[in-house]
């Protein structure tokens, strides 16, 4: 079983992707080539942008099942309307009209169960695509990309996570920002969560929300402070007070930020940043569930 | 002909509600008599699909015209399908009574 690490944060723009791809890069360079990154930020997946040598390998369509009502069979009893939690079924008896609004439907299947007349059947509708890229002979980047207009992020994340390969040593889930369903879905089955924050009041506020979420979910986690040196020390105080582990601090580095903006982040990683990532990886490996005193993956 | 005006309350002195799906009440006016009746919008606090449900209600009531502050895309689609006229007015401070008098005259 692979060691599943999710990289999350409450606030957007703290550096989840930066951390996720750097860990991927250093893990594969120094520890194990059998590593997969799964980009769960399906509304704007961008992990693959940082790997210009990534080779596209396959693509599949992700779908949701949308019920269709056969007006010939429907008796307009409105039982399906009562079952639908999302107001997606419209049935107007006086004009004999019955329809499902696909953009409101969550594909829960309740209306199909409700219908006693067999008037409802389910048809697949596209919600996005799942793509796989190869990096070197063993590493893989997988991403979900939501179809514009679809609101089915969580369902797509569930499907892209099913693409996790069980013969990998490490799987990194790059989570979307926030603390709502898509994030819960991303971190739910991970062994460990890295929360990336920044030393600002905004970073702290959203970090607190995410910490609450992970405590509720009972998933072990640690924090990385990105852009360290900017802002204040309130995040440090919070971590000390709450006894939360600080995995590392990535110093803010102007040149490195411009390299990032060009998509070129592995060429000249500043020494102090690389040292931080290496120490973070050591700490992560000590938390691998397979690790009992020794490193699980030695080459 | 029946017209619906979105309302914040259940009487003629209540103010006009700019929202359609999230309106508190629907004031149904019979254009010939000018007599209003009020129906509570049970879906005003729905997590989603309030507009669709409100549009569904309009069709069910056999309304030909709806006066509100705006209509969302999903509500619009359904209302259009049943040829229900949508009238958008900016009248946050107007009372239902005032709108009815404009409608009748």
PDB file of N, CA and C in Angstrom, chain B residues 13-90:
ATOM      1  N   UNK B  13     -49.419  46.059   2.149  1.00  0.00           N
ATOM      2  CA  UNK B  13     -48.495  47.104   2.601  1.00  0.00           C
ATOM      3  C   UNK B  13     -47.038  46.624   2.622  1.00  0.00           C
ATOM      4  N   UNK B  14     -46.868  45.341   2.401  1.00  0.00           N
ATOM      5  CA  UNK B  14     -45.503  44.785   2.406  1.00  0.00           C
ATOM      6  C   UNK B  14     -44.721  45.335   1.224  1.00  0.00           C
ATOM      7  N   UNK B  15     -43.366  45.333   1.353  1.00  0.00           N
ATOM      8  CA  UNK B  15     -42.591  45.841   0.224  1.00  0.00           C
ATOM      9  C   UNK B  15     -42.340  44.754  -0.807  1.00  0.00           C
ATOM     10  N   UNK B  16     -42.068  45.257  -1.982  1.00  0.00           N
ATOM     11  CA  UNK B  16     -41.725  44.440  -3.136  1.00  0.00           C
ATOM     12  C   UNK B  16     -40.430  43.681  -2.844  1.00  0.00           C
ATOM     13  N   UNK B  17     -40.374  42.386  -3.200  1.00  0.00           N
ATOM     14  CA  UNK B  17     -39.141  41.605  -3.018  1.00  0.00           C
ATOM     15  C   UNK B  17     -38.428  41.514  -4.355  1.00  0.00           C
ATOM     16  N   UNK B  18     -37.184  41.979  -4.377  1.00  0.00           N
ATOM     17  CA  UNK B  18     -36.425  41.999  -5.636  1.00  0.00           C
ATOM     18  C   UNK B  18     -36.055  40.587  -6.113  1.00  0.00           C
ATOM     19  N   UNK B  19     -36.102  39.614  -5.199  1.00  0.00           N
ATOM     20  CA  UNK B  19     -35.671  38.263  -5.556  1.00  0.00           C
ATOM     21  C   UNK B  19     -36.865  37.425  -5.989  1.00  0.00           C
ATOM     22  N   UNK B  20     -36.649  36.544  -6.940  1.00  0.00           N
ATOM     23  CA  UNK B  20     -37.743  35.702  -7.416  1.00  0.00           C
ATOM     24  C   UNK B  20     -37.791  34.390  -6.618  1.00  0.00           C
ATOM     25  N   UNK B  21     -36.768  33.549  -6.808  1.00  0.00           N
ATOM     26  CA  UNK B  21     -36.766  32.244  -6.133  1.00  0.00           C
ATOM     27  C   UNK B  21     -36.708  32.342  -4.618  1.00  0.00           C
ATOM     28  N   UNK B  22     -36.079  33.390  -4.129  1.00  0.00           N
ATOM     29  CA  UNK B  22     -35.898  33.569  -2.678  1.00  0.00           C
ATOM     30  C   UNK B  22     -36.897  34.559  -2.083  1.00  0.00           C
ATOM     31  N   UNK B  23     -37.901  34.938  -2.843  1.00  0.00           N
ATOM     32  CA  UNK B  23     -38.904  35.876  -2.336  1.00  0.00           C
ATOM     33  C   UNK B  23     -39.648  35.235  -1.164  1.00  0.00           C
ATOM     34  N   UNK B  24     -40.049  36.040  -0.207  1.00  0.00           N
ATOM     35  CA  UNK B  24     -40.764  35.513   0.949  1.00  0.00           C
ATOM     36  C   UNK B  24     -42.164  35.038   0.571  1.00  0.00           C
ATOM     37  N   UNK B  25     -42.848  35.857  -0.222  1.00  0.00           N
ATOM     38  CA  UNK B  25     -44.237  35.566  -0.586  1.00  0.00           C
ATOM     39  C   UNK B  25     -44.467  35.828  -2.068  1.00  0.00           C
ATOM     40  N   UNK B  26     -45.476  35.178  -2.595  1.00  0.00           N
ATOM     41  CA  UNK B  26     -45.920  35.488  -3.952  1.00  0.00           C
ATOM     42  C   UNK B  26     -47.304  36.116  -3.842  1.00  0.00           C
ATOM     43  N   UNK B  27     -47.447  37.320  -4.386  1.00  0.00           N
ATOM     44  CA  UNK B  27     -48.745  37.974  -4.401  1.00  0.00           C
ATOM     45  C   UNK B  27     -49.393  37.695  -5.757  1.00  0.00           C
ATOM     46  N   UNK B  28     -50.493  36.967  -5.738  1.00  0.00           N
ATOM     47  CA  UNK B  28     -51.176  36.629  -6.985  1.00  0.00           C
ATOM     48  C   UNK B  28     -52.308  37.634  -7.205  1.00  0.00           C
ATOM     49  N   UNK B  29     -52.238  38.327  -8.333  1.00  0.00           N
ATOM     50  CA  UNK B  29     -53.237  39.365  -8.616  1.00  0.00           C
ATOM     51  C   UNK B  29     -54.089  38.948  -9.804  1.00  0.00           C
ATOM     52  N   UNK B  30     -55.407  39.023  -9.633  1.00  0.00           N
ATOM     53  CA  UNK B  30     -56.312  38.803 -10.748  1.00  0.00           C
ATOM     54  C   UNK B  30     -56.449  40.152 -11.452  1.00  0.00           C
ATOM     55  N   UNK B  31     -55.977  40.258 -12.679  1.00  0.00           N
ATOM     56  CA  UNK B  31     -55.910  41.549 -13.355  1.00  0.00           C
ATOM     57  C   UNK B  31     -57.276  42.205 -13.509  1.00  0.00           C
ATOM     58  N   UNK B  32     -58.306  41.437 -13.686  1.00  0.00           N
ATOM     59  CA  UNK B  32     -59.632  41.998 -13.907  1.00  0.00           C
ATOM     60  C   UNK B  32     -60.156  42.666 -12.641  1.00  0.00           C
ATOM     61  N   UNK B  33     -60.064  41.957 -11.524  1.00  0.00           N
ATOM     62  CA  UNK B  33     -60.635  42.502 -10.293  1.00  0.00           C
ATOM     63  C   UNK B  33     -59.601  43.281  -9.481  1.00  0.00           C
ATOM     64  N   UNK B  34     -58.324  43.030  -9.730  1.00  0.00           N
ATOM     65  CA  UNK B  34     -57.271  43.672  -8.946  1.00  0.00           C
ATOM     66  C   UNK B  34     -57.149  43.093  -7.556  1.00  0.00           C
ATOM     67  N   UNK B  35     -57.818  41.996  -7.318  1.00  0.00           N
ATOM     68  CA  UNK B  35     -57.812  41.395  -5.977  1.00  0.00           C
ATOM     69  C   UNK B  35     -56.548  40.544  -5.746  1.00  0.00           C
ATOM     70  N   UNK B  36     -55.808  40.860  -4.708  1.00  0.00           N
ATOM     71  CA  UNK B  36     -54.596  40.076  -4.460  1.00  0.00           C
ATOM     72  C   UNK B  36     -54.818  38.946  -3.448  1.00  0.00           C
ATOM     73  N   UNK B  37     -54.077  37.844  -3.638  1.00  0.00           N
ATOM     74  CA  UNK B  37     -54.011  36.832  -2.585  1.00  0.00           C
ATOM     75  C   UNK B  37     -52.535  36.480  -2.398  1.00  0.00           C
ATOM     76  N   UNK B  38     -52.184  36.017  -1.205  1.00  0.00           N
ATOM     77  CA  UNK B  38     -50.760  35.801  -0.907  1.00  0.00           C
ATOM     78  C   UNK B  38     -50.453  34.330  -0.637  1.00  0.00           C
ATOM     79  N   UNK B  39     -49.400  33.859  -1.266  1.00  0.00           N
ATOM     80  CA  UNK B  39     -48.967  32.470  -1.057  1.00  0.00           C
ATOM     81  C   UNK B  39     -47.542  32.505  -0.528  1.00  0.00           C
ATOM     82  N   UNK B  40     -47.284  31.783   0.530  1.00  0.00           N
ATOM     83  CA  UNK B  40     -45.919  31.770   1.080  1.00  0.00           C
ATOM     84  C   UNK B  40     -45.004  30.945   0.176  1.00  0.00           C
ATOM     85  N   UNK B  41     -43.778  31.415   0.003  1.00  0.00           N
ATOM     86  CA  UNK B  41     -42.802  30.671  -0.794  1.00  0.00           C
ATOM     87  C   UNK B  41     -42.086  29.679   0.118  1.00  0.00           C
ATOM     88  N   UNK B  42     -42.498  28.423   0.027  1.00  0.00           N
ATOM     89  CA  UNK B  42     -41.944  27.402   0.927  1.00  0.00           C
ATOM     90  C   UNK B  42     -40.474  27.088   0.628  1.00  0.00           C
ATOM     91  N   UNK B  43     -40.032  27.471  -0.570  1.00  0.00           N
ATOM     92  CA  UNK B  43     -38.665  27.139  -0.989  1.00  0.00           C
ATOM     93  C   UNK B  43     -37.699  28.312  -0.823  1.00  0.00           C
ATOM     94  N   UNK B  44     -38.151  29.375  -0.142  1.00  0.00           N
ATOM     95  CA  UNK B  44     -37.316  30.576  -0.036  1.00  0.00           C
ATOM     96  C   UNK B  44     -35.951  30.278   0.567  1.00  0.00           C
ATOM     97  N   UNK B  45     -35.880  29.317   1.481  1.00  0.00           N
ATOM     98  CA  UNK B  45     -34.605  29.007   2.133  1.00  0.00           C
ATOM     99  C   UNK B  45     -33.971  27.707   1.648  1.00  0.00           C
ATOM    100  N   UNK B  46     -34.420  27.228   0.490  1.00  0.00           N
ATOM    101  CA  UNK B  46     -33.864  25.977  -0.050  1.00  0.00           C
ATOM    102  C   UNK B  46     -32.362  26.115  -0.268  1.00  0.00           C
ATOM    103  N   UNK B  47     -31.635  25.010  -0.091  1.00  0.00           N
ATOM    104  CA  UNK B  47     -30.181  25.064  -0.324  1.00  0.00           C
ATOM    105  C   UNK B  47     -29.880  25.338  -1.797  1.00  0.00           C
ATOM    106  N   UNK B  48     -30.708  24.818  -2.667  1.00  0.00           N
ATOM    107  CA  UNK B  48     -30.502  25.045  -4.098  1.00  0.00           C
ATOM    108  C   UNK B  48     -31.795  24.844  -4.847  1.00  0.00           C
ATOM    109  N   UNK B  49     -31.855  25.360  -6.048  1.00  0.00           N
ATOM    110  CA  UNK B  49     -33.018  25.120  -6.906  1.00  0.00           C
ATOM    111  C   UNK B  49     -34.253  25.913  -6.525  1.00  0.00           C
ATOM    112  N   UNK B  50     -34.077  26.994  -5.733  1.00  0.00           N
ATOM    113  CA  UNK B  50     -35.232  27.799  -5.312  1.00  0.00           C
ATOM    114  C   UNK B  50     -35.909  28.432  -6.526  1.00  0.00           C
ATOM    115  N   UNK B  51     -35.109  28.899  -7.473  1.00  0.00           N
ATOM    116  CA  UNK B  51     -35.656  29.552  -8.665  1.00  0.00           C
ATOM    117  C   UNK B  51     -36.498  28.605  -9.496  1.00  0.00           C
ATOM    118  N   UNK B  52     -35.991  27.390  -9.678  1.00  0.00           N
ATOM    119  CA  UNK B  52     -36.711  26.381 -10.458  1.00  0.00           C
ATOM    120  C   UNK B  52     -38.041  26.060  -9.789  1.00  0.00           C
ATOM    121  N   UNK B  53     -37.982  25.916  -8.460  1.00  0.00           N
ATOM    122  CA  UNK B  53     -39.208  25.594  -7.713  1.00  0.00           C
ATOM    123  C   UNK B  53     -40.221  26.726  -7.806  1.00  0.00           C
ATOM    124  N   UNK B  54     -39.745  27.973  -7.750  1.00  0.00           N
ATOM    125  CA  UNK B  54     -40.644  29.129  -7.857  1.00  0.00           C
ATOM    126  C   UNK B  54     -41.280  29.148  -9.245  1.00  0.00           C
ATOM    127  N   UNK B  55     -40.471  28.878 -10.273  1.00  0.00           N
ATOM    128  CA  UNK B  55     -40.994  28.857 -11.649  1.00  0.00           C
ATOM    129  C   UNK B  55     -42.036  27.749 -11.792  1.00  0.00           C
ATOM    130  N   UNK B  56     -41.725  26.603 -11.185  1.00  0.00           N
ATOM    131  CA  UNK B  56     -42.654  25.472 -11.212  1.00  0.00           C
ATOM    132  C   UNK B  56     -44.008  25.902 -10.617  1.00  0.00           C
ATOM    133  N   UNK B  57     -43.949  26.629  -9.518  1.00  0.00           N
ATOM    134  CA  UNK B  57     -45.147  27.127  -8.837  1.00  0.00           C
ATOM    135  C   UNK B  57     -45.956  28.044  -9.764  1.00  0.00           C
ATOM    136  N   UNK B  58     -45.249  28.894 -10.510  1.00  0.00           N
ATOM    137  CA  UNK B  58     -45.925  29.826 -11.405  1.00  0.00           C
ATOM    138  C   UNK B  58     -46.738  29.069 -12.458  1.00  0.00           C
ATOM    139  N   UNK B  59     -46.116  28.023 -13.005  1.00  0.00           N
ATOM    140  CA  UNK B  59     -46.797  27.224 -14.027  1.00  0.00           C
ATOM    141  C   UNK B  59     -48.014  26.539 -13.411  1.00  0.00           C
ATOM    142  N   UNK B  60     -47.793  26.002 -12.216  1.00  0.00           N
ATOM    143  CA  UNK B  60     -48.865  25.308 -11.513  1.00  0.00           C
ATOM    144  C   UNK B  60     -50.059  26.224 -11.251  1.00  0.00           C
ATOM    145  N   UNK B  61     -49.749  27.474 -10.901  1.00  0.00           N
ATOM    146  CA  UNK B  61     -50.806  28.446 -10.587  1.00  0.00           C
ATOM    147  C   UNK B  61     -51.478  28.991 -11.849  1.00  0.00           C
ATOM    148  N   UNK B  62     -50.904  28.706 -12.999  1.00  0.00           N
ATOM    149  CA  UNK B  62     -51.457  29.211 -14.251  1.00  0.00           C
ATOM    150  C   UNK B  62     -51.269  30.712 -14.418  1.00  0.00           C
ATOM    151  N   UNK B  63     -50.106  31.199 -13.962  1.00  0.00           N
ATOM    152  CA  UNK B  63     -49.803  32.630 -14.040  1.00  0.00           C
ATOM    153  C   UNK B  63     -49.313  32.992 -15.448  1.00  0.00           C
ATOM    154  N   UNK B  64     -49.679  34.185 -15.932  1.00  0.00           N
ATOM    155  CA  UNK B  64     -49.182  34.583 -17.260  1.00  0.00           C
ATOM    156  C   UNK B  64     -48.043  35.597 -17.178  1.00  0.00           C
ATOM    157  N   UNK B  65     -47.941  36.274 -16.037  1.00  0.00           N
ATOM    158  CA  UNK B  65     -46.938  37.333 -15.929  1.00  0.00           C
ATOM    159  C   UNK B  65     -46.354  37.336 -14.513  1.00  0.00           C
ATOM    160  N   UNK B  66     -45.024  37.499 -14.414  1.00  0.00           N
ATOM    161  CA  UNK B  66     -44.382  37.587 -13.095  1.00  0.00           C
ATOM    162  C   UNK B  66     -43.598  38.885 -13.007  1.00  0.00           C
ATOM    163  N   UNK B  67     -43.801  39.623 -11.918  1.00  0.00           N
ATOM    164  CA  UNK B  67     -43.060  40.867 -11.721  1.00  0.00           C
ATOM    165  C   UNK B  67     -42.086  40.656 -10.567  1.00  0.00           C
ATOM    166  N   UNK B  68     -40.781  40.825 -10.864  1.00  0.00           N
ATOM    167  CA  UNK B  68     -39.766  40.655  -9.822  1.00  0.00           C
ATOM    168  C   UNK B  68     -38.567  41.537 -10.146  1.00  0.00           C
ATOM    169  N   UNK B  69     -37.559  41.472  -9.284  1.00  0.00           N
ATOM    170  CA  UNK B  69     -36.367  42.293  -9.501  1.00  0.00           C
ATOM    171  C   UNK B  69     -35.421  41.681 -10.507  1.00  0.00           C
ATOM    172  N   UNK B  70     -35.410  40.348 -10.563  1.00  0.00           N
ATOM    173  CA  UNK B  70     -34.572  39.649 -11.541  1.00  0.00           C
ATOM    174  C   UNK B  70     -34.939  38.170 -11.550  1.00  0.00           C
ATOM    175  N   UNK B  71     -34.468  37.456 -12.552  1.00  0.00           N
ATOM    176  CA  UNK B  71     -34.732  36.025 -12.663  1.00  0.00           C
ATOM    177  C   UNK B  71     -33.434  35.303 -12.980  1.00  0.00           C
ATOM    178  N   UNK B  72     -33.150  34.240 -12.261  1.00  0.00           N
ATOM    179  CA  UNK B  72     -31.934  33.458 -12.520  1.00  0.00           C
ATOM    180  C   UNK B  72     -32.095  32.628 -13.780  1.00  0.00           C
ATOM    181  N   UNK B  73     -30.970  32.121 -14.299  1.00  0.00           N
ATOM    182  CA  UNK B  73     -31.006  31.398 -15.582  1.00  0.00           C
ATOM    183  C   UNK B  73     -31.901  30.161 -15.585  1.00  0.00           C
ATOM    184  N   UNK B  74     -31.914  29.410 -14.472  1.00  0.00           N
ATOM    185  CA  UNK B  74     -32.691  28.166 -14.466  1.00  0.00           C
ATOM    186  C   UNK B  74     -34.183  28.470 -14.400  1.00  0.00           C
ATOM    187  N   UNK B  75     -34.549  29.499 -13.617  1.00  0.00           N
ATOM    188  CA  UNK B  75     -35.947  29.902 -13.512  1.00  0.00           C
ATOM    189  C   UNK B  75     -36.415  30.448 -14.860  1.00  0.00           C
ATOM    190  N   UNK B  76     -35.564  31.258 -15.466  1.00  0.00           N
ATOM    191  CA  UNK B  76     -35.872  31.881 -16.755  1.00  0.00           C
ATOM    192  C   UNK B  76     -36.189  30.825 -17.802  1.00  0.00           C
ATOM    193  N   UNK B  77     -35.358  29.783 -17.822  1.00  0.00           N
ATOM    194  CA  UNK B  77     -35.518  28.722 -18.817  1.00  0.00           C
ATOM    195  C   UNK B  77     -36.911  28.087 -18.728  1.00  0.00           C
ATOM    196  N   UNK B  78     -37.311  27.807 -17.494  1.00  0.00           N
ATOM    197  CA  UNK B  78     -38.596  27.140 -17.295  1.00  0.00           C
ATOM    198  C   UNK B  78     -39.767  28.081 -17.594  1.00  0.00           C
ATOM    199  N   UNK B  79     -39.638  29.335 -17.155  1.00  0.00           N
ATOM    200  CA  UNK B  79     -40.710  30.304 -17.401  1.00  0.00           C
ATOM    201  C   UNK B  79     -40.883  30.546 -18.901  1.00  0.00           C
ATOM    202  N   UNK B  80     -39.763  30.604 -19.602  1.00  0.00           N
ATOM    203  CA  UNK B  80     -39.819  30.812 -21.059  1.00  0.00           C
ATOM    204  C   UNK B  80     -40.520  29.647 -21.739  1.00  0.00           C
ATOM    205  N   UNK B  81     -40.199  28.453 -21.262  1.00  0.00           N
ATOM    206  CA  UNK B  81     -40.774  27.246 -21.841  1.00  0.00           C
ATOM    207  C   UNK B  81     -42.303  27.293 -21.795  1.00  0.00           C
ATOM    208  N   UNK B  82     -42.836  27.931 -20.756  1.00  0.00           N
ATOM    209  CA  UNK B  82     -44.298  27.991 -20.613  1.00  0.00           C
ATOM    210  C   UNK B  82     -44.854  29.367 -20.946  1.00  0.00           C
ATOM    211  N   UNK B  83     -44.061  30.146 -21.682  1.00  0.00           N
ATOM    212  CA  UNK B  83     -44.531  31.444 -22.167  1.00  0.00           C
ATOM    213  C   UNK B  83     -45.043  32.363 -21.077  1.00  0.00           C
ATOM    214  N   UNK B  84     -44.373  32.339 -19.961  1.00  0.00           N
ATOM    215  CA  UNK B  84     -44.771  33.251 -18.882  1.00  0.00           C
ATOM    216  C   UNK B  84     -43.911  34.511 -18.999  1.00  0.00           C
ATOM    217  N   UNK B  85     -44.587  35.642 -19.059  1.00  0.00           N
ATOM    218  CA  UNK B  85     -43.859  36.894 -19.241  1.00  0.00           C
ATOM    219  C   UNK B  85     -43.130  37.288 -17.948  1.00  0.00           C
ATOM    220  N   UNK B  86     -41.857  37.677 -18.107  1.00  0.00           N
ATOM    221  CA  UNK B  86     -41.092  38.126 -16.935  1.00  0.00           C
ATOM    222  C   UNK B  86     -40.936  39.636 -17.003  1.00  0.00           C
ATOM    223  N   UNK B  87     -41.353  40.310 -15.947  1.00  0.00           N
ATOM    224  CA  UNK B  87     -41.234  41.769 -15.925  1.00  0.00           C
ATOM    225  C   UNK B  87     -40.264  42.132 -14.806  1.00  0.00           C
ATOM    226  N   UNK B  88     -39.214  42.850 -15.177  1.00  0.00           N
ATOM    227  CA  UNK B  88     -38.214  43.238 -14.174  1.00  0.00           C
ATOM    228  C   UNK B  88     -38.400  44.709 -13.831  1.00  0.00           C
ATOM    229  N   UNK B  89     -38.596  44.999 -12.561  1.00  0.00           N
ATOM    230  CA  UNK B  89     -38.673  46.407 -12.153  1.00  0.00           C
ATOM    231  C   UNK B  89     -37.732  46.661 -10.978  1.00  0.00           C
ATOM    232  N   UNK B  90     -37.301  47.903 -10.857  1.00  0.00           N
ATOM    233  CA  UNK B  90     -36.433  48.291  -9.744  1.00  0.00           C
ATOM    234  C   UNK B  90     -37.314  49.020  -8.746  1.00  0.00           C
TER     235      UNK B  90
END
